[in-house]
CSV table of C-alpha atoms in Angstrom, one decimal:
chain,number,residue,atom,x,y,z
A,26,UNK,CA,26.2,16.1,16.5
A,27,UNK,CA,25.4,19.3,14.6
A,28,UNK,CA,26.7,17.5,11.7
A,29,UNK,CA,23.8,14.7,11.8
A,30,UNK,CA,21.3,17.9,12.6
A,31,UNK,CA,22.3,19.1,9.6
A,32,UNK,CA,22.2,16.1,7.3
A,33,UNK,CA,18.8,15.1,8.9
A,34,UNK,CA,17.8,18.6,7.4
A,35,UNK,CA,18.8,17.7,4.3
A,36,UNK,CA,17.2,14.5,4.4
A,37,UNK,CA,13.6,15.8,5.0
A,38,UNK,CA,14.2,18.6,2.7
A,39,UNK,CA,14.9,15.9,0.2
A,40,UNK,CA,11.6,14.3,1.2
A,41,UNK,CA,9.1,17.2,0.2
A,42,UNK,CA,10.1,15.3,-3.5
A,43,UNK,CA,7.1,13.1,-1.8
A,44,UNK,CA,4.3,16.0,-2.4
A,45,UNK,CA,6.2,18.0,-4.7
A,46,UNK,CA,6.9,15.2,-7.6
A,47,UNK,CA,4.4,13.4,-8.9
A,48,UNK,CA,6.8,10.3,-10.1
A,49,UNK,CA,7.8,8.6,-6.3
A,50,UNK,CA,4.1,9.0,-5.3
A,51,UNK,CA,2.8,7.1,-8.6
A,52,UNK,CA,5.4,4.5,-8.8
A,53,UNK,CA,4.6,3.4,-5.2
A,54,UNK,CA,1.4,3.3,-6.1
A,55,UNK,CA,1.8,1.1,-9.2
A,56,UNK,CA,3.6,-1.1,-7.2
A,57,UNK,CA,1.3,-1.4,-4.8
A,58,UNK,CA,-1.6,-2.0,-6.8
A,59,UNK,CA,0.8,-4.4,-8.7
A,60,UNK,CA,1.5,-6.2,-5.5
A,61,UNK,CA,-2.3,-6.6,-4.6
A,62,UNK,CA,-3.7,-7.7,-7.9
A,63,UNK,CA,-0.6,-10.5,-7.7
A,64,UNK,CA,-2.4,-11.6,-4.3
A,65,UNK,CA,-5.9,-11.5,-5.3
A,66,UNK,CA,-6.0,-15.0,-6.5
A,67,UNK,CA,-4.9,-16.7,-3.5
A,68,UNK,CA,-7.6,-14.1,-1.7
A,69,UNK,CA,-10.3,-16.1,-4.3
A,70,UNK,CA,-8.7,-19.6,-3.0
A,71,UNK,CA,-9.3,-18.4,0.3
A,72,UNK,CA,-12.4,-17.6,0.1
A,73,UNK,CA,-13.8,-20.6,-1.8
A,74,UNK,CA,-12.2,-22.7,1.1
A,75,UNK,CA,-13.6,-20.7,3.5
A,76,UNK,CA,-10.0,-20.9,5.3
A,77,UNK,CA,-8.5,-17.2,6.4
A,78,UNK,CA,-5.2,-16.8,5.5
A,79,UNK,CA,-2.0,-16.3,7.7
A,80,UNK,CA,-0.1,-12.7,7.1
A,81,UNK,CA,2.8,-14.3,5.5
A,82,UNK,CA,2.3,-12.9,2.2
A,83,UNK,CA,5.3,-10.8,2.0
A,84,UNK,CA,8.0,-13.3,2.3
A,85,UNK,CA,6.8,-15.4,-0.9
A,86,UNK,CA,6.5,-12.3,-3.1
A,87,UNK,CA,10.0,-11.4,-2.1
A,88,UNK,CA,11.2,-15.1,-2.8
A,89,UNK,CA,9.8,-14.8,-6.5
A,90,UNK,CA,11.9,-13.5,-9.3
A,91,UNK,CA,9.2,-12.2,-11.3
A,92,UNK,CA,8.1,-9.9,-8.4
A,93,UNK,CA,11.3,-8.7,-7.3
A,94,UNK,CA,12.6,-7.8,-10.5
A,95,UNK,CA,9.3,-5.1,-10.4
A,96,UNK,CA,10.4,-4.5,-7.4
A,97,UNK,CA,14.0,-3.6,-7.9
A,98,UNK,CA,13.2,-2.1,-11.3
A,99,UNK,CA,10.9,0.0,-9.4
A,100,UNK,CA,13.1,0.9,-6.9
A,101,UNK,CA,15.7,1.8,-9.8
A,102,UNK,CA,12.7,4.8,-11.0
A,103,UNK,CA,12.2,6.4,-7.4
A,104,UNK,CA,16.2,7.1,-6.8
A,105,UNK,CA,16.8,7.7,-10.9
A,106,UNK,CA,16.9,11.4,-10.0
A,107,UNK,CA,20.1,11.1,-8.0
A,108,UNK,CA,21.7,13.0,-6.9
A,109,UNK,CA,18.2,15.0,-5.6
A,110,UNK,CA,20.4,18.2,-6.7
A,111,UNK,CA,17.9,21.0,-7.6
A,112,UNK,CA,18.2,25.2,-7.8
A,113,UNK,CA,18.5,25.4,-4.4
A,114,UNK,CA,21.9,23.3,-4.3
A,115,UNK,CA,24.8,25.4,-4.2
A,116,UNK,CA,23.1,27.5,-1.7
A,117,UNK,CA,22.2,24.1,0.4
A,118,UNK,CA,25.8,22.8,0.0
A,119,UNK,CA,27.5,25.9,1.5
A,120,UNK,CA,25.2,26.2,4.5
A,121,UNK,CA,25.8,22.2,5.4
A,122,UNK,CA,29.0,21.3,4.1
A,123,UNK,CA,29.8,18.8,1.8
A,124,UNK,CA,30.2,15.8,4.6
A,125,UNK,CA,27.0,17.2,6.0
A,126,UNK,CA,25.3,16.8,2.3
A,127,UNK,CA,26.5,13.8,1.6
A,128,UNK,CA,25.0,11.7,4.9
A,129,UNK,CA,21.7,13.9,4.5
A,130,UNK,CA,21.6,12.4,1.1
A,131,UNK,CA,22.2,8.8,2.4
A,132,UNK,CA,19.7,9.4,5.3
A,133,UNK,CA,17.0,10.2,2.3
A,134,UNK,CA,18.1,7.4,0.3
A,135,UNK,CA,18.2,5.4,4.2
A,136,UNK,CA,14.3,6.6,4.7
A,137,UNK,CA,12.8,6.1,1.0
A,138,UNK,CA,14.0,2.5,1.1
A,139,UNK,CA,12.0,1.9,4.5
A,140,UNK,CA,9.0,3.8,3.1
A,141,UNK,CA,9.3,1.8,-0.5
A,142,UNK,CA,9.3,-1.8,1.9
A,143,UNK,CA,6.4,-0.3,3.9
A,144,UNK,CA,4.6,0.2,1.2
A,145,UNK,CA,5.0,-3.6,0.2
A,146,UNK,CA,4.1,-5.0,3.6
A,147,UNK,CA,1.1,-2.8,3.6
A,148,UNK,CA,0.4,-4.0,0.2
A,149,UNK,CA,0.8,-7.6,1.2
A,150,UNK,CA,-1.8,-7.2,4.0
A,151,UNK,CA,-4.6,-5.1,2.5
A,152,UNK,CA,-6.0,-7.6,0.3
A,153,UNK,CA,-6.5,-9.9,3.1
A,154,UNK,CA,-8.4,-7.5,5.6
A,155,UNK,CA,-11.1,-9.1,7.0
A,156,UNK,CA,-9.8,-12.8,5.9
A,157,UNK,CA,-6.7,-12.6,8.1
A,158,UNK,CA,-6.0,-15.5,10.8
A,159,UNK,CA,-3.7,-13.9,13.0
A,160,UNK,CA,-1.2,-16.8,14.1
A,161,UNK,CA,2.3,-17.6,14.4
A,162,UNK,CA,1.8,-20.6,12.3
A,163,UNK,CA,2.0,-20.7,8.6
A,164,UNK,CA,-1.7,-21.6,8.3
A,165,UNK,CA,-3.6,-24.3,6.3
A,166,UNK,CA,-3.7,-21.5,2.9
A,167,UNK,CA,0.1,-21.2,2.4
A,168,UNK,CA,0.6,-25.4,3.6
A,169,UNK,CA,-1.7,-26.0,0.6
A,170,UNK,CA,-0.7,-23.6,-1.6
A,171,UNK,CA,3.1,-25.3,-1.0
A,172,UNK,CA,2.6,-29.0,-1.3
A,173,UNK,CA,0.0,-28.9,-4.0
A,174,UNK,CA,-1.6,-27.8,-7.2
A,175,UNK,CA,-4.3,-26.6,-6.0
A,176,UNK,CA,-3.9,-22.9,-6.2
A,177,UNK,CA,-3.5,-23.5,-10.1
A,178,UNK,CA,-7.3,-24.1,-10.5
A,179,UNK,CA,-7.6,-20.3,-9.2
A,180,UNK,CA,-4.9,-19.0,-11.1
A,181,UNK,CA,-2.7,-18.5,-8.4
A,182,UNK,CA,0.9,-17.8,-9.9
A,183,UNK,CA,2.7,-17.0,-6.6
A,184,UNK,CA,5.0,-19.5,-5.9
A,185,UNK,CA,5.1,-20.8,-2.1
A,186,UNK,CA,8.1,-22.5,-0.8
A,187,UNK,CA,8.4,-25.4,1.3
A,188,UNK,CA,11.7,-25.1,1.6
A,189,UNK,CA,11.4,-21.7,3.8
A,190,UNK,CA,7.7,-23.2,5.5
A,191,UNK,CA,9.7,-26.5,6.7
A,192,UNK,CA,13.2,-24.2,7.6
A,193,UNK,CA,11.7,-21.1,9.6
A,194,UNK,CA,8.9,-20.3,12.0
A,195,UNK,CA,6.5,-17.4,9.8
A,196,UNK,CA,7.0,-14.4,12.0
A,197,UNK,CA,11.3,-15.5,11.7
A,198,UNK,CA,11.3,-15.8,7.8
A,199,UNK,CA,8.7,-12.8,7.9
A,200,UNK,CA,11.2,-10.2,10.0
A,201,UNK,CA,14.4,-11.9,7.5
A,202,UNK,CA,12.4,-11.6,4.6
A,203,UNK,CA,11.8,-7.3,4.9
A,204,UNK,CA,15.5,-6.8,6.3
A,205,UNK,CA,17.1,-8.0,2.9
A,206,UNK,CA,14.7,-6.8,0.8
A,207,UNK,CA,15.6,-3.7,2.9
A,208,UNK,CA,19.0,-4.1,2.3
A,209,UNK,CA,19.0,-5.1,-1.1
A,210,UNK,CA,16.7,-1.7,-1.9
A,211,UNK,CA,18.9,0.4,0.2
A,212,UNK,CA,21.9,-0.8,-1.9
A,213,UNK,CA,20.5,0.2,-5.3
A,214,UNK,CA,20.1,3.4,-4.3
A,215,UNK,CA,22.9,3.7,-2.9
A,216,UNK,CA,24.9,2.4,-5.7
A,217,UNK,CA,22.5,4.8,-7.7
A,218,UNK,CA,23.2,7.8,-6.3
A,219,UNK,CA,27.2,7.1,-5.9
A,220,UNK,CA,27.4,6.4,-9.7
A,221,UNK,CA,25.5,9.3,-11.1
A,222,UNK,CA,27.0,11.6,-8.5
A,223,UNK,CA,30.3,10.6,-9.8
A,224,UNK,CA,29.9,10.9,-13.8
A,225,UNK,CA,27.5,13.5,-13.6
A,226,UNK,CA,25.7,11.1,-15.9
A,227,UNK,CA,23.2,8.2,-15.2
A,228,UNK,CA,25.8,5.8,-15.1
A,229,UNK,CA,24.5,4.7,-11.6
A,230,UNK,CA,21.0,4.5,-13.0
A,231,UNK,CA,22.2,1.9,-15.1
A,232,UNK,CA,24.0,-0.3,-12.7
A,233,UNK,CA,20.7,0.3,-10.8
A,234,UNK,CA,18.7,-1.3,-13.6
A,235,UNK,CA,21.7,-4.1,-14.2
A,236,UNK,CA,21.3,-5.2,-10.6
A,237,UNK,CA,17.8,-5.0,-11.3
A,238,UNK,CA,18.3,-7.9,-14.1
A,239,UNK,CA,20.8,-9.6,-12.8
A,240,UNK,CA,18.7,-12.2,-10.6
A,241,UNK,CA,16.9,-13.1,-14.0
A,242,UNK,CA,20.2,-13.3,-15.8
A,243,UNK,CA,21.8,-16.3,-13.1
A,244,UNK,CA,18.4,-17.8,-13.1
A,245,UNK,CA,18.6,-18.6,-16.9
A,246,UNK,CA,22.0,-18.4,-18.3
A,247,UNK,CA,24.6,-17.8,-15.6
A,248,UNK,CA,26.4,-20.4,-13.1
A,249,UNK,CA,25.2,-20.9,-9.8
A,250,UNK,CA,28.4,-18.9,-7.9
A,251,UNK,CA,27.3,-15.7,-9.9
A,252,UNK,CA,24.4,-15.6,-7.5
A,253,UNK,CA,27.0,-14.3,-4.4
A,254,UNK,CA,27.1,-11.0,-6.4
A,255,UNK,CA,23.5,-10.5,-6.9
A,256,UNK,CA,21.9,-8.0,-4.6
A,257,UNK,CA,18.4,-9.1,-5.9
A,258,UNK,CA,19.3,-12.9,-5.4
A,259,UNK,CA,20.4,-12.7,-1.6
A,260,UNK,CA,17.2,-11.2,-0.6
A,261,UNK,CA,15.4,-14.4,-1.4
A,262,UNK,CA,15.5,-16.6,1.8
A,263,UNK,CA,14.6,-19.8,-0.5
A,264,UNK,CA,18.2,-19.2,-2.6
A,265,UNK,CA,20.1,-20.8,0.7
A,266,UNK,CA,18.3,-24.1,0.1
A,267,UNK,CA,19.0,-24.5,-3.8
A,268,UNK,CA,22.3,-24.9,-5.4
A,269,UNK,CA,23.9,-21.6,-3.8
A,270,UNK,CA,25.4,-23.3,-0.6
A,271,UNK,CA,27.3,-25.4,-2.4
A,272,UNK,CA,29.1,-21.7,-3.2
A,273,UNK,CA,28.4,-21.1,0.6
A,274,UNK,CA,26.0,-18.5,0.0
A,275,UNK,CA,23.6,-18.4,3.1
A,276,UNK,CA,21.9,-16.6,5.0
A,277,UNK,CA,25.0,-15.3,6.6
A,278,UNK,CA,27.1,-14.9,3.7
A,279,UNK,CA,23.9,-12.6,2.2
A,280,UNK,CA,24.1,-10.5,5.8
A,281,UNK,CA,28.0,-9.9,5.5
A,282,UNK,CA,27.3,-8.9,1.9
A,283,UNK,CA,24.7,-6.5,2.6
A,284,UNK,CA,26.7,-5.1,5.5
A,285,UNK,CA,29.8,-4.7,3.5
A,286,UNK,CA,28.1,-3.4,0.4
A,287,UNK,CA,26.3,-0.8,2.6
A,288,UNK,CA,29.5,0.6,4.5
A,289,UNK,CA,31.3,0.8,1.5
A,290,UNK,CA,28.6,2.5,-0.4
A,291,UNK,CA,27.9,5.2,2.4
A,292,UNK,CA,31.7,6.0,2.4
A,293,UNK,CA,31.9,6.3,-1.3
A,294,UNK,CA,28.3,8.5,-1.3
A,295,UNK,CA,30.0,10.9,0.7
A,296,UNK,CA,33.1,10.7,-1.1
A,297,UNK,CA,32.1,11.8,-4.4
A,298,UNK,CA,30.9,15.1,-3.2
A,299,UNK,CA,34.4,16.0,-2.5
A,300,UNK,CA,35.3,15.7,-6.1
A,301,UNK,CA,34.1,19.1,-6.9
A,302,UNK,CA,36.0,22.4,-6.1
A,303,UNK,CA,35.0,23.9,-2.6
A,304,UNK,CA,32.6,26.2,-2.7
């Protein structure tokens, strides 16, 4: 127990990086803002239909590649400063204990990626304040904006997918939808912070930005199976009803994959602080 006290210490020590440095602050803004002026459009169909629009938002920017490569690549700038070692770290180190260290690191890492997400619901939301129609039902906005062309004459570039509308109930694909994205943002970082804490380079700020591009990569170029090893890919709920089950990738597959990928990431966090000389 006094070895989670500790790393929660750690953890919110690591979290002062929210008022100290200006970067994590302005990068969730960006994306924010980002988010909102991708929305605005359907807000402007809305309102010239005079229809208010189900909160549903989030699950078909998640389920678009352009938007979650800015999301991912985003996600790749807030944890490029692994490993969140400053002047204060040898001192730190020695009070906790390296095993201490490292889950305090992965706890930071752990609440970052459910602020970054909360930031993007919030930012799915806001621009509908006041237009909202709070139901359990996908709502006549998103069923039009699916089965026809008539967002185009409002320049509304978010994609909406029939195949999610016609296979989930909203508030279902909605609570899918944030846990992988959740997932899929939790492994970056992790992967991040494991791969620059290792080299003592920015090696994992690299595979960070490769996972980042990956999605984009299978989508043009690669075959169909290469989309089982793409963290960005498995948080898309529409993937499952393409070519990908054919590979059986599913929703399941895209769980286990998380689940492993998170275990063994945690482990090897904690691992790589052992491979300096006790201090």
């Amino acid at each position: 127990m006094e070895c989670f006290m500790k790393a929660n210490k750690v953890s919110n020590y690591n979290m002062r990086m929210l008022r100290e440095n200006i970067r994590i602050p302005f990068i969730l803004m960006i994306v924010v803002l980002y988010v909102m002026e991708n929305l605005s459009a359907v807000l402007t169909f809305s309102r010239s239909v005079h229809i208010d629009i189900t909160p549903f938002a989030f699950i078909f920017l998640v389920n678009n590649y352009e938007m979650q490569f800015v999301i991912a690549a985003s996600a790749v700038i807030l944890f490029c400063n692994a490993p969140f070692e400053d002047e204060s770290y040898q001192y730190m180190i020695s009070r906790a204990g390296k095993l201490s260290w490292g889950l305090g690191q992965i706890l930071y890492i752990l609440k970052m990626s459910i602020l970054y997400i909360a930031c993007l619901a919030a930012a799915a939301i806001i621009p509908f304040m006041g237009h909202i129609a709070w139901s359990n039902e996908w709502g006549k906005i998103w069923g039009t904006l699916g089965k026809t062309n008539a967002g185009a004459e409002f320049g509304v570039k978010l994609s909406v997918s029939q195949n999610i509308m016609r296979q989930y109930e909203p508030v279902d694909a909605l609570m899918t939808s944030v846990l992988l994205e959740f997932f899929c943002i939790l492994c970056i970082g992790l992967l991040i912070y494991f791969g620059n804490k290792m080299t003592g380079k920015s090696v994992g700020t690299f595979m960070g930005a490769w996972i980042a591009v990956l999605d984009i990569c299978v989508s043009n170029d690669w075959m169909d199976w290469a989309y089982g090893f793409s963290p960005v890919s498995l948080a898309q709920l529409d993937l499952f009803y393409g070519f990908a089950p054919k590979w059986g990738i599913n929703l399941a597959y895209a769980v286990r994959f998380f689940l492993i990928a998170i275990v063994s990431l945690s482990f090897l966090c904690v691992a790589a602080n052992y491979k300096e000389k006790a201090i």
